[in-house]
């Protein structure tokens, strides 16, 4: 992972597709409209292999239309608009403000769990990320496995704030370390959560 290989990640074939999702959430940030709320979570979930209906079991089976009967009320009745506004006040996630992210992510995971019986931390992180791209690290099992591998010799350095979703909290602690101590010193500039996701996925696929 040298400066040259990291610089190559600044542009990706997937950038335009992701920009469409960012624009969708920027243009429609709230959840007052049921159709727009459903559209956003459906498109993001399907695009990122984190569909909310996957594994929903009895909750899905008891609904004629799971999205309309379960997902929509969950989104509309939750505090997600308040959470997103709070996250968007964060220009850069740091050790000083990270607890706000962990609290909101954990709360959203619990809301989703109430209609799926699953801790969909990946979906929660991805959905929140597209609404607040500066404040939310993107979690999935591949990225988590890769960051643990990259930092395997430094395990004792990752104290994380407990009481939230511990798996995501540990992942975020590693993201902050990798960003601050490894990637940014090599690049000589600050990077976004999106860039960190590119690094982890490229490393996992052997391209870095």
Short mmCIF file of C-alpha atoms in Angstrom, two decimals:
data_model
loop_
_atom_site.label_atom_id
_atom_site.label_comp_id
_atom_site.label_asym_id
_atom_site.label_seq_id
_atom_site.Cartn_x
_atom_site.Cartn_y
_atom_site.Cartn_z
CA UNK A 1 0.00 0.00 0.00
CA UNK A 2 2.17 2.83 -1.31
CA UNK A 3 1.39 6.36 -2.42
CA UNK A 4 1.21 5.43 -6.11
CA UNK A 5 -1.28 2.61 -5.61
CA UNK A 6 -3.41 4.75 -3.33
CA UNK A 7 -3.52 7.62 -5.83
CA UNK A 8 -4.89 5.26 -8.47
CA UNK A 9 -7.98 4.81 -6.30
CA UNK A 10 -8.91 8.48 -6.49
CA UNK A 11 -10.87 7.67 -9.65
CA UNK A 12 -12.94 4.54 -10.01
CA UNK A 13 -15.32 3.12 -12.66
CA UNK A 14 -17.94 3.05 -9.89
CA UNK A 15 -17.72 6.75 -9.05
CA UNK A 16 -20.53 7.82 -11.38
CA UNK A 17 -22.91 5.14 -10.14
CA UNK A 18 -22.25 6.12 -6.54
CA UNK A 19 -22.73 9.78 -7.43
CA UNK A 20 -26.28 8.93 -8.53
CA UNK A 21 -27.01 7.51 -5.07
CA UNK A 22 -25.45 10.52 -3.34
CA UNK A 23 -27.50 12.89 -5.51
CA UNK A 24 -30.67 10.90 -4.79
CA UNK A 25 -30.19 11.29 -1.03
CA UNK A 26 -29.03 14.90 -1.27
CA UNK A 27 -32.11 15.85 -3.28
CA UNK A 28 -34.46 13.83 -1.06
CA UNK A 29 -32.90 13.87 2.42
CA UNK A 30 -35.97 13.35 4.58
CA UNK A 31 -38.44 10.52 5.11
CA UNK A 32 -41.77 12.32 5.03
CA UNK A 33 -42.65 10.80 1.67
CA UNK A 34 -43.26 7.07 1.95
CA UNK A 35 -42.54 6.44 -1.72
CA UNK A 36 -39.22 8.29 -1.64
CA UNK A 37 -38.16 6.64 1.61
CA UNK A 38 -38.92 3.20 0.21
CA UNK A 39 -37.19 4.03 -3.06
CA UNK A 40 -34.02 5.06 -1.28
CA UNK A 41 -33.69 2.05 1.00
CA UNK A 42 -34.64 -0.32 -1.83
CA UNK A 43 -32.12 1.13 -4.29
CA UNK A 44 -29.26 1.44 -1.81
CA UNK A 45 -29.91 -1.98 -0.30
CA UNK A 46 -30.08 -3.74 -3.65
CA UNK A 47 -27.12 -1.81 -5.09
CA UNK A 48 -24.95 -2.78 -2.15
CA UNK A 49 -26.04 -6.41 -1.60
CA UNK A 50 -27.72 -5.44 1.67
CA UNK A 51 -31.43 -5.67 0.86
CA UNK A 52 -33.57 -5.14 3.94
CA UNK A 53 -35.88 -8.05 3.10
CA UNK A 54 -33.06 -10.60 3.02
CA UNK A 55 -33.44 -12.94 5.96
CA UNK A 56 -36.48 -11.12 7.31
CA UNK A 57 -38.24 -14.46 7.83
CA UNK A 58 -41.63 -14.33 9.53
CA UNK A 59 -41.83 -10.54 9.20
CA UNK A 60 -41.64 -10.81 5.44
CA UNK A 61 -43.95 -13.83 5.24
CA UNK A 62 -46.73 -12.13 7.19
CA UNK A 63 -46.82 -9.16 4.80
CA UNK A 64 -48.32 -9.00 1.34
CA UNK A 65 -45.99 -6.10 0.65
CA UNK A 66 -43.09 -6.11 3.13
CA UNK A 67 -41.79 -2.72 2.01
CA UNK A 68 -45.15 -0.96 2.23
CA UNK A 69 -46.39 -2.68 5.40
CA UNK A 70 -43.18 -2.97 7.42
CA UNK A 71 -40.32 -0.91 6.00
CA UNK A 72 -42.23 2.30 5.32
CA UNK A 73 -43.77 2.64 8.82
CA UNK A 74 -40.39 1.86 10.38
CA UNK A 75 -38.68 4.66 8.45
CA UNK A 76 -41.46 7.23 8.74
CA UNK A 77 -41.96 6.68 12.49
CA UNK A 78 -38.27 6.55 13.39
CA UNK A 79 -35.98 9.45 14.27
CA UNK A 80 -33.91 8.95 11.12
CA UNK A 81 -34.35 12.51 9.88
CA UNK A 82 -33.05 13.85 13.19
CA UNK A 83 -30.16 11.38 13.08
CA UNK A 84 -29.19 12.37 9.55
CA UNK A 85 -29.29 16.08 10.39
CA UNK A 86 -26.99 15.44 13.34
CA UNK A 87 -24.56 13.41 11.22
CA UNK A 88 -24.46 16.09 8.54
CA UNK A 89 -23.16 18.57 11.07
CA UNK A 90 -20.00 16.44 11.23
CA UNK A 91 -17.52 17.58 8.59
CA UNK A 92 -15.00 14.87 9.45
CA UNK A 93 -15.41 11.90 11.76
CA UNK A 94 -12.78 11.83 14.53
CA UNK A 95 -12.18 10.17 17.88
CA UNK A 96 -13.74 13.24 19.50
CA UNK A 97 -17.11 13.04 17.70
CA UNK A 98 -17.27 9.34 16.82
CA UNK A 99 -19.73 8.54 19.60
CA UNK A 100 -22.47 10.41 17.75
CA UNK A 101 -21.99 8.08 14.77
CA UNK A 102 -21.93 4.95 16.93
CA UNK A 103 -25.08 5.95 18.80
CA UNK A 104 -27.02 6.74 15.63
CA UNK A 105 -25.84 3.65 13.79
CA UNK A 106 -26.79 1.45 16.76
CA UNK A 107 -30.23 3.07 16.98
CA UNK A 108 -30.87 2.52 13.28
CA UNK A 109 -29.73 -1.10 13.52
CA UNK A 110 -32.31 -1.61 16.29
CA UNK A 111 -35.07 -0.05 14.18
CA UNK A 112 -34.27 -2.37 11.28
CA UNK A 113 -34.00 -5.33 13.65
CA UNK A 114 -37.55 -4.65 14.87
CA UNK A 115 -38.92 -5.62 11.44
CA UNK A 116 -36.34 -8.23 10.41
CA UNK A 117 -34.96 -9.85 13.59
CA UNK A 118 -31.53 -9.28 12.02
CA UNK A 119 -28.72 -6.91 13.02
CA UNK A 120 -28.28 -5.39 9.59
CA UNK A 121 -25.29 -3.22 10.49
CA UNK A 122 -24.08 -3.24 6.89
CA UNK A 123 -27.34 -1.84 5.52
CA UNK A 124 -27.53 0.70 8.34
CA UNK A 125 -24.02 1.98 7.63
CA UNK A 126 -24.56 2.16 3.86
CA UNK A 127 -27.92 3.89 4.10
CA UNK A 128 -26.62 6.45 6.59
CA UNK A 129 -23.44 6.95 4.55
CA UNK A 130 -25.26 8.06 1.43
CA UNK A 131 -27.17 10.63 3.49
CA UNK A 132 -24.10 11.80 5.46
CA UNK A 133 -21.01 10.82 3.43
CA UNK A 134 -18.48 12.71 5.57
CA UNK A 135 -19.57 11.13 8.83
CA UNK A 136 -20.24 7.44 8.19
CA UNK A 137 -17.77 4.63 7.48
CA UNK A 138 -19.18 1.94 5.19
CA UNK A 139 -19.27 -1.49 6.84
CA UNK A 140 -19.59 -4.91 5.28
CA UNK A 141 -18.06 -8.29 6.05
CA UNK A 142 -15.41 -7.99 3.30
CA UNK A 143 -14.21 -4.58 4.47
CA UNK A 144 -14.21 -5.73 8.09
CA UNK A 145 -12.22 -8.85 7.34
CA UNK A 146 -9.71 -6.89 5.27
CA UNK A 147 -9.09 -4.13 7.78
CA UNK A 148 -8.54 -6.69 10.52
CA UNK A 149 -6.01 -8.41 8.27
CA UNK A 150 -4.19 -5.17 7.38
CA UNK A 151 -3.92 -4.14 11.03
CA UNK A 152 -3.48 -7.64 12.47
CA UNK A 153 -0.15 -6.78 14.11
CA UNK A 154 -1.63 -3.81 15.96
CA UNK A 155 -4.68 -5.38 17.61
CA UNK A 156 -3.96 -4.01 21.09
CA UNK A 157 -4.27 -0.42 19.85
CA UNK A 158 -7.99 -0.49 19.13
CA UNK A 159 -9.91 0.60 22.18
CA UNK A 160 -13.51 1.18 21.15
CA UNK A 161 -16.54 2.72 22.79
CA UNK A 162 -18.76 -0.05 24.13
CA UNK A 163 -22.51 -0.06 24.56
CA UNK A 164 -23.42 0.39 20.90
CA UNK A 165 -23.08 -2.16 18.11
CA UNK A 166 -19.73 -3.58 19.16
CA UNK A 167 -18.87 -5.07 15.77
CA UNK A 168 -19.36 -1.73 14.03
CA UNK A 169 -17.65 0.16 16.86
CA UNK A 170 -14.54 -2.01 16.50
CA UNK A 171 -14.60 -1.54 12.74
CA UNK A 172 -14.83 2.25 13.10
CA UNK A 173 -11.92 2.29 15.57
CA UNK A 174 -9.79 0.49 12.98
CA UNK A 175 -10.98 2.82 10.20
CA UNK A 176 -9.87 5.86 12.17
CA UNK A 177 -6.46 4.31 12.82
CA UNK A 178 -5.95 3.19 9.21
CA UNK A 179 -7.01 6.59 7.89
CA UNK A 180 -5.02 8.71 10.35
CA UNK A 181 -1.88 6.61 10.80
CA UNK A 182 -1.44 4.86 7.47
CA UNK A 183 -3.35 6.24 4.48
CA UNK A 184 -3.29 9.99 5.05
CA UNK A 185 0.44 10.14 5.93
CA UNK A 186 1.22 8.28 2.69
CA UNK A 187 -1.05 10.43 0.54
CA UNK A 188 -0.22 13.68 2.30
CA UNK A 189 -3.86 14.75 2.47
CA UNK A 190 -7.16 13.96 4.17
CA UNK A 191 -9.42 11.27 2.75
CA UNK A 192 -13.13 10.50 2.97
CA UNK A 193 -14.98 7.44 4.24
CA UNK A 194 -15.68 6.60 0.58
CA UNK A 195 -11.96 6.57 -0.20
CA UNK A 196 -11.29 4.29 2.74
CA UNK A 197 -13.93 1.90 1.42
CA UNK A 198 -12.15 1.87 -1.94
CA UNK A 199 -8.88 1.01 -0.20
CA UNK A 200 -10.36 -1.90 1.72
CA UNK A 201 -12.23 -3.41 -1.21
CA UNK A 202 -9.27 -3.01 -3.56
CA UNK A 203 -6.97 -4.60 -1.01
CA UNK A 204 -9.40 -7.47 -0.49
CA UNK A 205 -9.49 -8.16 -4.23
CA UNK A 206 -5.69 -8.11 -4.50
CA UNK A 207 -5.58 -4.90 -6.53
CA UNK A 208 -3.67 -2.91 -3.93
#
